[in-house]
XYZ file of C-alpha atoms in Angstrom:
728
model
C -25.028 -14.474 -13.463
C -26.666 -13.475 -10.208
C -29.318 -16.187 -10.572
C -29.460 -19.465 -12.486
C -31.384 -18.202 -15.485
C -31.976 -21.714 -16.870
C -34.179 -22.412 -13.860
C -36.079 -19.151 -14.393
C -37.053 -19.714 -18.015
C -39.107 -22.201 -19.977
C -37.679 -23.903 -23.083
C -38.916 -21.276 -25.564
C -37.785 -18.354 -23.392
C -34.334 -19.948 -23.114
C -34.188 -20.140 -26.905
C -34.856 -16.398 -27.082
C -31.919 -15.767 -24.722
C -29.414 -17.973 -26.545
C -30.320 -17.249 -30.174
C -28.303 -14.029 -30.495
C -26.483 -14.136 -33.834
C -29.237 -13.989 -36.456
C -32.535 -12.162 -36.953
C -35.115 -13.376 -34.460
C -38.889 -12.920 -34.402
C -40.377 -13.636 -30.973
C -44.138 -14.092 -31.190
C -44.966 -13.447 -27.564
C -48.573 -14.016 -26.535
C -50.108 -11.872 -23.796
C -48.617 -12.587 -20.363
C -46.042 -15.014 -21.780
C -43.014 -13.522 -20.034
C -41.551 -11.588 -22.961
C -40.040 -8.943 -20.678
C -38.340 -11.658 -18.640
C -36.951 -13.172 -21.860
C -35.613 -9.812 -23.067
C -33.991 -9.024 -19.731
C -32.222 -12.379 -19.530
C -31.165 -12.064 -23.161
C -29.589 -8.701 -22.382
C -27.942 -10.104 -19.226
C -26.591 -13.051 -21.244
C -25.044 -10.693 -23.813
C -23.363 -8.561 -21.132
C -22.280 -11.279 -18.706
C -21.581 -14.317 -20.852
C -20.806 -12.865 -24.298
C -18.942 -9.853 -22.853
C -20.783 -7.369 -25.076
C -20.217 -3.796 -23.805
C -23.604 -2.278 -22.771
C -23.041 0.697 -25.127
C -23.233 -1.765 -28.051
C -26.752 -2.893 -27.139
C -29.902 -1.016 -28.168
C -33.170 -1.913 -26.440
C -36.329 -0.145 -27.548
C -39.414 -0.355 -25.326
C -42.983 0.818 -25.842
C -43.195 2.943 -22.670
C -40.820 4.734 -20.315
C -42.291 2.613 -17.539
C -41.208 -0.560 -19.356
C -37.703 0.865 -19.860
C -37.395 1.658 -16.165
C -38.649 -1.805 -15.157
C -36.217 -3.445 -17.568
C -33.230 -1.577 -16.135
C -34.202 -2.349 -12.549
C -34.707 -6.056 -13.212
C -31.481 -6.267 -15.222
C -29.593 -4.799 -12.262
C -31.156 -7.395 -9.944
C -30.067 -10.240 -12.234
C -26.523 -8.995 -12.823
C -26.003 -7.747 -9.296
C -24.758 -4.338 -10.439
C -26.016 -1.238 -12.223
C -25.489 -1.137 -15.990
C -24.347 2.189 -17.419
C -24.144 3.173 -21.098
C -26.915 0.779 -22.121
C -29.184 2.436 -24.664
C -32.689 1.628 -23.473
C -35.903 3.619 -23.920
C -38.817 4.353 -26.220
C -38.358 5.169 -29.908
C -38.949 8.846 -29.133
C -36.391 8.769 -26.303
C -33.740 7.047 -28.437
C -34.381 9.368 -31.381
C -34.101 12.433 -29.134
C -30.634 11.246 -28.044
C -29.521 10.632 -31.623
C -30.818 14.018 -32.851
C -29.140 15.918 -30.018
C -25.883 14.102 -30.795
C -26.100 14.758 -34.534
C -27.749 18.204 -34.590
C -24.858 19.626 -36.646
C -26.221 17.690 -39.643
C -29.785 18.922 -39.163
C -31.828 22.129 -39.698
C -32.205 22.772 -35.942
C -29.952 23.217 -32.937
C -29.085 20.736 -30.194
C -31.272 22.463 -27.575
C -34.529 21.950 -29.508
C -37.891 21.906 -27.704
C -40.275 18.955 -28.000
C -43.846 20.053 -28.711
C -46.822 18.115 -27.412
C -50.299 18.341 -28.932
C -51.182 21.503 -26.988
C -48.082 23.241 -28.318
C -48.877 22.030 -31.831
C -52.430 23.388 -31.701
C -51.205 26.706 -30.316
C -48.701 27.032 -33.159
C -51.326 26.106 -35.729
C -53.766 28.719 -34.353
C -51.034 31.348 -34.727
C -50.476 30.319 -38.356
C -54.216 30.429 -39.092
C -54.458 33.940 -37.634
C -51.445 35.236 -39.574
C -52.648 33.776 -42.890
C -56.407 34.308 -42.417
C -57.203 30.601 -42.656
C -60.746 29.472 -41.882
C -60.851 26.991 -38.981
C -64.299 25.772 -40.027
C -63.153 24.887 -43.548
C -59.847 23.496 -42.311
C -60.390 22.157 -38.748
C -57.234 22.050 -36.638
C -57.290 18.394 -35.557
C -57.866 16.851 -39.026
C -55.099 19.090 -40.381
C -52.701 17.948 -37.633
C -53.690 14.329 -38.282
C -52.950 14.728 -41.988
C -49.558 16.341 -41.244
C -48.809 13.467 -38.868
C -49.609 10.913 -41.589
C -47.190 12.683 -43.981
C -44.462 12.581 -41.357
C -45.079 8.907 -40.570
C -44.512 8.252 -44.291
C -41.263 10.271 -44.039
C -42.577 13.065 -46.241
C -41.458 16.624 -45.525
C -43.264 19.486 -47.339
C -40.613 19.482 -50.085
C -41.183 15.739 -50.634
C -44.888 16.113 -51.447
C -46.029 15.738 -55.037
C -49.118 14.727 -57.008
C -48.346 11.030 -56.449
C -48.287 11.035 -52.638
C -50.776 13.761 -51.723
C -53.745 11.367 -51.411
C -56.334 13.797 -52.789
C -59.965 12.662 -52.554
C -63.069 14.244 -54.060
C -64.926 14.334 -50.721
C -62.102 16.263 -49.005
C -60.693 18.020 -52.065
C -60.198 21.501 -50.543
C -58.703 20.113 -47.328
C -56.379 17.734 -49.217
C -55.209 20.574 -51.470
C -54.706 23.077 -48.644
C -53.025 20.901 -45.992
C -49.640 20.729 -47.825
C -49.458 24.553 -47.762
C -50.371 24.609 -44.052
C -47.806 21.843 -43.477
C -45.100 23.977 -45.083
C -45.959 26.960 -42.863
C -46.211 24.722 -39.805
C -42.795 23.187 -40.394
C -41.220 26.600 -41.004
C -42.642 27.848 -37.712
C -41.396 24.797 -35.848
C -37.865 25.362 -37.101
C -38.078 29.084 -36.276
C -38.905 28.054 -32.711
C -36.120 25.455 -32.756
C -38.799 22.911 -31.938
C -39.790 19.408 -33.050
C -43.082 17.611 -32.569
C -43.264 13.915 -31.680
C -43.482 12.822 -35.321
C -40.410 14.924 -36.166
C -38.301 12.927 -33.713
C -38.894 9.817 -35.830
C -38.944 11.591 -39.213
C -35.613 13.390 -38.874
C -33.892 10.348 -37.354
C -35.071 8.093 -40.186
C -34.050 10.598 -42.878
C -30.683 11.182 -41.197
C -29.954 7.448 -41.209
C -31.148 7.097 -44.810
C -29.214 10.042 -46.233
C -26.091 10.478 -44.116
C -23.678 7.588 -44.542
C -21.330 8.858 -41.824
C -24.094 8.903 -39.182
C -25.606 5.629 -40.427
C -22.265 3.784 -40.196
C -21.643 5.225 -36.735
C -24.847 3.761 -35.262
C -24.621 0.540 -37.260
C -21.195 -0.095 -35.779
C -22.210 1.005 -32.289
C -25.392 -1.066 -31.993
C -24.190 -4.608 -32.604
C -27.279 -6.070 -30.948
C -30.741 -4.558 -31.411
C -33.875 -5.553 -29.485
C -37.308 -4.067 -30.180
C -40.310 -4.673 -27.909
C -43.965 -4.349 -29.057
C -42.884 -4.594 -32.674
C -46.482 -4.969 -33.850
C -47.072 -1.312 -32.892
C -44.294 0.158 -35.019
C -45.017 2.453 -37.973
C -43.143 2.925 -41.243
C -40.762 5.552 -39.811
C -39.856 3.290 -36.855
C -39.402 0.330 -39.192
C -37.006 2.365 -41.307
C -34.964 3.479 -38.256
C -34.600 -0.104 -37.029
C -33.896 -1.439 -40.526
C -31.107 1.095 -41.119
C -29.424 0.530 -37.745
C -29.584 -3.287 -37.869
C -28.543 -3.589 -41.533
C -24.836 -4.261 -40.916
C -24.829 -6.915 -38.156
C -28.368 -8.310 -38.666
C -28.406 -9.216 -34.970
C -31.917 -7.981 -34.475
C -34.494 -9.434 -32.132
C -38.064 -8.144 -32.381
C -40.673 -9.144 -29.824
C -44.365 -8.650 -30.328
C -47.814 -10.086 -30.703
C -49.739 -9.443 -33.898
C -52.894 -10.309 -31.920
C -52.337 -7.123 -29.900
C -51.806 -4.728 -32.820
C -54.265 -1.935 -31.955
C -52.629 1.326 -32.978
C -53.257 1.696 -36.706
C -54.910 5.074 -35.966
C -51.446 6.256 -34.865
C -49.891 5.030 -38.092
C -48.757 1.620 -36.782
C -48.775 -1.131 -39.368
C -49.211 -4.838 -38.594
C -47.249 -5.480 -41.799
C -43.947 -5.016 -39.918
C -44.448 -8.081 -37.709
C -46.321 -10.199 -40.265
C -43.537 -9.792 -42.839
C -40.443 -9.769 -40.616
C -39.310 -13.079 -42.073
C -39.482 -11.559 -45.569
C -37.485 -8.502 -44.468
C -34.751 -10.696 -42.950
C -34.122 -13.821 -45.023
C -32.217 -15.735 -42.315
C -34.775 -14.991 -39.603
C -36.189 -17.629 -37.296
C -39.407 -17.409 -35.268
C -39.993 -18.524 -31.690
C -43.482 -18.658 -30.159
C -44.057 -17.895 -26.487
C -47.470 -19.406 -25.755
C -47.350 -20.276 -22.056
C -49.222 -17.552 -20.192
C -48.138 -16.658 -16.639
C -50.900 -14.124 -15.948
C -54.350 -15.602 -16.474
C -56.257 -18.743 -15.558
C -57.279 -21.259 -18.236
C -60.939 -20.249 -18.602
C -59.943 -16.642 -19.354
C -57.407 -17.827 -21.951
C -59.966 -20.125 -23.583
C -62.172 -17.089 -24.171
C -59.219 -15.030 -25.470
C -58.190 -17.799 -27.897
C -61.777 -18.196 -29.129
C -62.098 -14.447 -29.783
C -58.882 -14.035 -31.752
C -59.319 -17.234 -33.768
C -61.835 -15.318 -35.890
C -59.053 -13.072 -37.254
C -57.459 -14.183 -40.527
C -54.401 -11.906 -40.696
C -52.262 -13.319 -37.890
C -49.524 -15.730 -36.882
C -51.157 -18.783 -35.324
C -50.594 -19.224 -31.595
C -52.615 -20.639 -28.710
C -52.195 -19.359 -25.159
C -52.197 -21.883 -22.313
C -51.609 -21.715 -18.579
C -50.604 -23.872 -15.605
C -52.435 -21.553 -13.161
C -55.549 -23.737 -13.040
C -58.980 -23.354 -14.611
C -60.156 -20.544 -12.308
C -63.499 -18.791 -12.693
C -65.293 -18.764 -16.018
C -65.800 -15.287 -17.481
C -69.240 -13.842 -16.756
C -71.469 -11.997 -19.197
C -74.176 -9.577 -18.074
C -76.913 -7.967 -20.100
C -78.300 -4.768 -18.592
C -81.335 -2.707 -19.394
C -79.379 0.503 -20.032
C -75.975 2.126 -19.527
C -76.846 3.476 -16.066
C -77.734 0.010 -14.817
C -74.517 -1.289 -16.379
C -72.544 1.264 -14.353
C -74.478 0.728 -11.113
C -74.301 -3.062 -11.233
C -70.612 -2.949 -12.141
C -69.944 -0.702 -9.128
C -71.940 -3.075 -6.873
C -69.858 -6.006 -8.090
C -66.676 -4.049 -7.382
C -67.798 -3.486 -3.784
C -68.531 -7.198 -3.482
C -65.087 -8.130 -4.834
C -63.473 -5.647 -2.451
C -65.320 -7.212 0.493
C -63.936 -10.557 -0.647
C -60.412 -9.183 -0.248
C -59.565 -7.817 -3.715
C -57.757 -4.440 -3.437
C -59.317 -1.636 -5.481
C -56.022 -1.215 -7.402
C -56.456 -4.755 -8.763
C -59.739 -3.855 -10.453
C -60.159 -2.105 -13.810
C -63.201 -0.965 -15.802
C -62.433 -0.901 -19.525
C -64.459 0.711 -22.305
C -64.077 1.583 -25.996
C -64.404 5.380 -25.809
C -63.616 7.989 -23.145
C -67.215 9.238 -23.260
C -68.338 5.990 -21.575
C -66.475 6.850 -18.370
C -69.044 9.361 -17.092
C -71.654 6.863 -15.845
C -68.973 4.745 -14.157
C -67.507 7.803 -12.447
C -70.934 8.705 -11.114
C -71.604 5.154 -9.892
C -68.231 5.047 -8.096
C -68.796 8.462 -6.499
C -72.222 7.372 -5.212
C -70.619 4.385 -3.460
C -67.410 6.098 -2.269
C -65.313 3.816 -4.456
C -61.929 5.494 -5.058
C -61.097 5.637 -8.765
C -58.511 6.979 -11.184
C -59.224 7.780 -14.809
C -56.281 6.976 -17.086
C -55.998 9.134 -20.183
C -57.563 12.405 -19.019
C -55.739 15.696 -18.411
C -52.616 14.562 -16.650
C -50.399 16.256 -14.137
C -48.041 17.885 -16.629
C -50.975 19.424 -18.543
C -52.275 21.477 -15.605
C -51.998 25.226 -16.152
C -49.509 26.058 -13.394
C -47.290 23.136 -14.415
C -47.441 24.050 -18.110
C -46.496 27.635 -17.132
C -43.503 26.442 -15.132
C -42.466 24.052 -17.917
C -42.701 26.947 -20.384
C -40.175 28.864 -18.210
C -37.845 25.856 -18.177
C -38.252 25.395 -21.944
C -37.312 29.027 -22.676
C -34.362 28.813 -20.294
C -33.155 25.780 -22.264
C -34.206 26.945 -25.745
C -34.539 30.770 -25.947
C -35.698 30.503 -29.582
C -39.017 28.987 -28.519
C -41.346 31.943 -29.193
C -44.414 29.890 -28.356
C -43.305 29.162 -24.793
C -42.007 32.695 -24.276
C -45.355 34.185 -25.289
C -47.053 31.991 -22.687
C -44.948 33.336 -19.799
C -44.165 36.923 -20.773
C -46.917 38.121 -18.427
C -47.332 35.023 -16.270
C -47.466 35.624 -13.374
C -48.730 39.158 -14.166
C -45.923 41.717 -14.367
C -47.763 44.542 -16.123
C -46.882 43.645 -19.703
C -50.208 43.998 -21.524
C -51.401 42.803 -24.935
C -50.619 46.141 -26.640
C -46.947 45.950 -25.589
C -46.769 42.258 -26.555
C -48.156 43.060 -30.036
C -45.515 45.779 -30.475
C -42.849 43.324 -29.391
C -44.101 40.826 -31.982
C -44.137 43.503 -34.713
C -40.534 44.413 -33.884
C -39.630 40.703 -33.888
C -41.148 40.161 -37.331
C -39.793 43.354 -38.921
C -36.237 42.645 -37.773
C -36.266 38.862 -38.353
C -35.459 38.171 -34.705
C -36.679 35.695 -32.139
C -38.944 37.075 -29.422
C -36.160 36.396 -26.932
C -33.775 38.617 -28.927
C -36.450 41.332 -29.039
C -36.912 41.467 -25.278
C -33.118 41.606 -24.933
C -33.210 44.710 -27.178
C -36.441 46.224 -25.849
C -34.841 49.675 -25.434
C -34.727 49.988 -29.232
C -38.534 49.704 -29.528
C -39.830 53.288 -29.567
C -43.516 52.402 -29.454
C -43.302 50.805 -25.978
C -43.582 53.054 -22.933
C -40.472 53.465 -20.729
C -42.162 51.930 -17.658
C -43.109 48.807 -19.627
C -39.633 48.640 -21.198
C -38.159 48.479 -17.702
C -40.392 45.517 -16.760
C -39.556 43.674 -19.984
C -35.826 44.337 -19.508
C -35.961 42.964 -15.926
C -37.791 39.882 -17.197
C -35.217 39.421 -19.991
C -32.309 39.772 -17.544
C -33.810 37.118 -15.277
C -34.255 34.660 -18.167
C -30.718 35.249 -19.418
C -29.310 34.652 -15.921
C -31.163 31.323 -15.666
C -30.098 30.394 -19.218
C -26.430 30.789 -18.232
C -26.896 28.862 -14.986
C -28.757 25.975 -16.686
C -25.549 24.675 -18.301
C -24.033 23.639 -14.975
C -26.763 23.902 -12.294
C -28.529 20.656 -11.232
C -32.103 20.790 -12.470
C -33.572 20.438 -8.957
C -31.700 23.558 -7.761
C -32.680 25.466 -10.901
C -36.386 24.597 -10.574
C -36.469 25.689 -6.928
C -34.737 28.951 -7.821
C -37.260 29.706 -10.599
C -40.237 29.014 -8.306
C -38.732 31.119 -5.493
C -37.668 33.988 -7.725
C -41.130 34.212 -9.336
C -42.712 33.857 -5.879
C -45.196 31.382 -7.412
C -46.220 29.779 -4.117
C -47.330 33.082 -2.597
C -48.855 34.169 -5.912
C -51.323 31.283 -5.770
C -51.663 31.293 -1.960
C -52.741 34.930 -1.948
C -55.265 34.514 -4.739
C -58.910 35.233 -3.938
C -59.919 32.265 -6.113
C -60.096 29.115 -3.903
C -59.279 26.959 -6.936
C -55.832 28.570 -7.073
C -54.851 27.037 -3.734
C -54.646 23.555 -5.283
C -52.038 24.945 -7.677
C -49.679 25.353 -4.705
C -49.960 21.626 -3.993
C -49.263 20.853 -7.633
C -46.131 23.020 -7.658
C -44.882 21.246 -4.534
C -45.637 17.908 -6.222
C -43.693 19.072 -9.289
C -40.606 19.748 -7.177
C -41.053 16.283 -5.665
C -41.148 14.767 -9.167
C -37.916 16.590 -10.108
C -36.318 15.340 -6.888
C -37.385 11.755 -7.639
C -36.072 12.037 -11.198
C -32.762 13.394 -9.900
C -32.307 10.516 -7.460
C -32.836 7.933 -10.219
C -30.495 9.822 -12.555
C -27.689 10.022 -9.962
C -28.097 6.309 -9.237
C -27.836 5.447 -12.939
C -25.225 7.942 -14.178
C -23.421 8.936 -10.964
C -23.990 12.665 -11.576
C -26.756 15.223 -11.041
C -29.088 15.750 -14.013
C -29.279 19.080 -15.791
C -32.250 20.801 -17.386
C -31.404 19.212 -20.757
C -31.800 15.767 -19.154
C -35.106 16.520 -17.433
C -37.104 18.200 -20.208
C -37.164 15.186 -22.589
C -38.257 12.999 -19.661
C -41.320 15.202 -19.125
C -42.089 15.677 -22.822
C -42.029 11.938 -23.527
C -44.272 10.821 -20.671
C -47.293 8.689 -21.635
C -50.584 7.880 -19.894
C -49.379 4.413 -18.941
C -46.218 5.899 -17.404
C -48.437 7.896 -15.069
C -50.387 4.936 -13.648
C -49.631 4.944 -9.908
C -49.740 1.283 -8.957
C -49.316 2.071 -5.269
C -52.602 3.984 -5.075
C -55.521 1.801 -3.984
C -58.048 2.965 -6.571
C -60.160 1.313 -9.235
C -58.814 2.181 -12.694
C -61.136 3.487 -15.420
C -59.626 3.523 -18.904
C -60.136 2.825 -22.569
C -59.120 -0.535 -23.966
C -56.253 1.204 -25.788
C -54.870 2.602 -22.529
C -55.054 -0.834 -20.878
C -52.339 -2.199 -23.145
C -49.341 -3.365 -21.110
C -51.240 -3.456 -17.792
C -52.725 -6.334 -15.781
C -55.333 -6.599 -13.017
C -56.797 -9.316 -10.856
C -60.338 -8.409 -11.965
C -61.353 -6.766 -15.230
C -64.715 -5.415 -16.401
C -65.115 -4.946 -20.170
C -68.218 -2.857 -20.783
C -70.294 -1.672 -23.739
C -69.968 -4.820 -25.870
C -72.397 -3.537 -28.483
C -72.470 -3.117 -32.231
C -71.200 0.337 -33.273
C -69.367 0.648 -29.941
C -67.175 -2.477 -29.933
C -66.668 -2.890 -32.835
C -66.807 0.876 -33.237
C -69.033 2.405 -35.886
C -65.985 3.794 -37.744
C -64.579 0.295 -38.243
C -67.692 -1.368 -39.635
C -66.893 -0.888 -43.345
C -63.509 -2.592 -43.363
C -62.593 -6.201 -42.574
C -59.116 -5.019 -41.523
C -60.624 -2.484 -39.106
C -63.002 -5.112 -37.717
C -60.002 -7.353 -37.084
C -58.277 -4.554 -35.185
C -61.416 -4.028 -33.066
C -61.413 -7.761 -32.303
C -57.752 -7.493 -31.279
C -58.756 -4.648 -28.990
C -61.252 -6.915 -27.218
C -58.557 -9.598 -27.037
C -56.199 -7.115 -25.359
C -58.898 -6.287 -22.796
C -59.627 -9.946 -22.014
C -55.939 -10.780 -21.539
C -55.504 -8.033 -18.923
C -57.437 -10.187 -16.414
C -55.623 -12.542 -14.062
C -58.467 -14.354 -12.264
C -61.872 -12.688 -12.798
C -63.372 -11.338 -15.991
C -66.767 -9.676 -16.412
C -68.215 -8.619 -19.757
C -71.384 -6.599 -20.238
C -73.577 -4.707 -22.615
C -76.719 -2.604 -22.339
C -79.928 -3.140 -24.307
C -80.459 0.633 -24.471
C -77.935 3.433 -24.415
C -78.639 7.093 -23.796
C -77.612 9.678 -26.364
C -78.599 13.241 -25.583
C -82.080 12.961 -24.058
C -83.168 9.723 -25.738
C -82.546 6.009 -25.384
C -81.493 3.933 -28.368
C -81.861 0.220 -28.910
C -78.498 -1.577 -29.199
C -77.424 -4.932 -30.573
C -74.920 -7.278 -28.901
C -71.434 -7.080 -30.382
C -70.758 -9.396 -33.305
C -67.758 -10.562 -31.259
C -70.159 -12.066 -28.702
C -72.283 -13.635 -31.395
C -69.194 -15.473 -32.702
C -68.604 -17.253 -29.384
C -69.744 -20.534 -27.857
C -71.946 -19.676 -24.849
C -70.263 -22.467 -22.881
C -67.201 -20.208 -22.562
C -69.212 -18.155 -20.058
C -70.483 -19.097 -16.624
C -74.095 -20.291 -16.694
C -74.641 -20.810 -20.409
C -75.683 -24.196 -21.790
C -77.387 -23.391 -25.076
C -74.680 -23.942 -27.657
C -76.974 -23.436 -30.654
C -78.290 -19.925 -30.186
C -76.305 -17.551 -28.063
C -78.866 -15.547 -26.119
C -77.103 -13.809 -23.242
C -78.944 -14.090 -19.919
C -80.350 -10.759 -18.644
C -79.116 -9.297 -15.393
C -81.151 -10.244 -12.321
C -82.924 -6.939 -11.819
C -84.748 -5.144 -14.598
C -84.028 -1.423 -14.597
C -87.145 0.635 -15.270
C -86.902 3.115 -18.123
C -87.286 6.691 -16.944
C -90.272 7.526 -19.078
C -92.869 6.098 -21.465
C -94.293 8.372 -24.099
C -96.991 6.025 -25.371
C -97.940 2.385 -25.564
C -99.477 2.362 -29.034
C -98.787 -0.320 -31.606
C -96.770 1.158 -34.480
C -96.936 0.148 -38.147
C -94.859 0.502 -41.296
C -95.538 3.790 -43.035
C -96.726 5.527 -39.857
C -95.651 9.119 -39.280
C -93.995 9.627 -35.866
C -92.386 12.391 -33.829
C -89.119 12.376 -31.840
C -88.169 15.155 -29.406
C -84.688 15.585 -30.935
C -85.024 14.498 -34.561
C -88.530 15.785 -35.261
C -90.873 14.098 -37.787
C -90.097 10.707 -39.262
C -91.533 7.709 -41.109
C -91.557 4.123 -39.728
C -89.762 1.791 -42.169
C -89.751 -1.362 -40.056
C -91.293 -2.674 -36.814
C -89.647 -5.438 -34.789
C -91.791 -6.574 -31.816
C -94.952 -5.239 -30.189
C -96.022 -2.451 -27.862
C -93.639 -0.013 -26.157
C -90.686 -2.448 -26.467
C -90.945 -2.639 -30.271
C -87.812 -1.720 -32.195
C -88.605 0.865 -34.853
C -86.466 1.698 -37.864
C -87.300 5.344 -38.651
C -86.332 7.630 -41.503
C -86.402 11.223 -40.222
C -87.026 14.259 -42.403
C -83.534 15.488 -41.445
C -82.070 12.567 -43.397
C -81.108 10.561 -40.299
C -81.905 6.838 -40.168
C -82.131 5.422 -36.635
C -83.306 2.401 -34.643
C -85.325 3.587 -31.638
C -87.481 1.891 -29.012
C -91.176 2.610 -29.528
C -91.640 4.101 -26.082
C -89.342 6.988 -27.013
C -91.323 8.212 -29.993
C -94.944 9.283 -30.383
C -97.413 9.607 -33.234
C -96.697 12.770 -35.195
C -98.578 15.740 -33.676
C -101.482 16.945 -35.799
């Protein structure tokens, strides 16, 4: 091999590389070099065992990880590897479904719908069938459909035993299967699949079609799965079916970082791997190459409180480093301001902004940190907000490309039929849709036959016909035209640049920049594709790449900005300095998790993930009061802090009672309504909740913590200074 891999790996990593012929569970702690182990294992198979790359399947958690893996593999081998199947589950499944579309109820050129497309389709269904969005809210319905699909249940598979009907959501539970049936019918009419479908149809194809199953079992002689703790039932089934013949499966993961149960992931897959594969062996990677010892001591202490886990203890040879620091702030604004001040201090000490991250439990917490950064001219990037490909002008252009590739996609065609404006109004569009429905056509077929629609005026017919001719021309070209050339032709032909340049709305000007950036992204994609496959990519190669992008894939590590993100979005990333904020009961752990020991364990794993992102400096904080609407609410420190020895933090010596030290400066509350002493049974008034009754008083004066039962039925803990005696 290009380098002496035995010198590059520790003893356990070397075991992972060489143990290739039986099922292998690699329990890889955070920062333990699992990617390095996988890459060398793959290189060993290709170089030393002479396994053709096409016979190796490597599944990664993100596209970014897949790209990194390929690049590093090339560096080790000294040449580019073609025909290696490497990518995310969704990427791999897309390839399989396109290859095997003849066995499936959709065509090879299917569209992939993101959440926006799904909601748009669902709104259409609700309108057509007069469904009440208040009784059956869109997002819960989509979530329920997603859970069916993750269990590999199509509408025809649902019955009284798997419907999961509850008394509290009886109407929703009874109605969703009917909506699901309509939703799936509409997807197939549009020749479209959503993300869950990519897994569902692949799993069912492998289960039910022996010919296809044998084909991929024989092809993939060696299977490697990264981040196995985040797999769901559908993904488990796909892997299980493919690996069944050779049993040469290697799964890598860390049950301590299993944080995606809300997406359907089940920790069962990694905890019971050795039951699923009788001859399996387990290797633990516990040496951490990312963080200093003090940070790892805290991480180990946090996760030790979880019962459902494989035991492992992270250790490091990078030295003790700084102890983590814990700050207690008066309120959330002070937490944000002091965090921003610390960031400036770290930057002055030589830490680049890009090596600093602020992590929080929910997206709503970002606002105060954004404001604090803006006030201090600290550059920042929020991970997980509306990303580049979701911007209107980009979604419009992608809708054009989608229709060019898949003319059956009515949803996308409706989006662009009058975008940019070409004089086709809503009346004409409704008549087109009526004609489409009456004649059992796709919308694309209707615009091709617009002359047959008597109810549309001749002038409008001409515009529709010109539009249809243009789409058909691009559709023909797309088969052989490199995607970069096709994209430039579409933009030029539609005159999109001038359309936005000439707009009277100043906001439209930025859309020009975004279109230019889009062309740049296609160019970059094309260069990588040519390098890997030695040919120019077509539209069919580019569209899945865009559809399967994730938030983590879009993190620009070259940009010198502080990163703001949720703890979930931080998974897979690392930074020199990390701030974990909002360590309060009902926030971390989140209120929704408080009734389940399994959910509490997942919340603790989430904190563990955050802590293990830090290389050298770690700061944790919580606020004594947090603003909601126009009031401040008393908070309690997270139970996860209360479980810890204070000696794990800088400056704490009291090992008996963990009382976090307040921040240096006390932040004055914005207002004081009264300073009276309150008592149990007293009637009080709150500006938002109205009249209430004091049930408990903890403390004295304006700082007293009051438990109040309000006449609205709400029970809340509120600081005395934010309520007043009930007005007479």
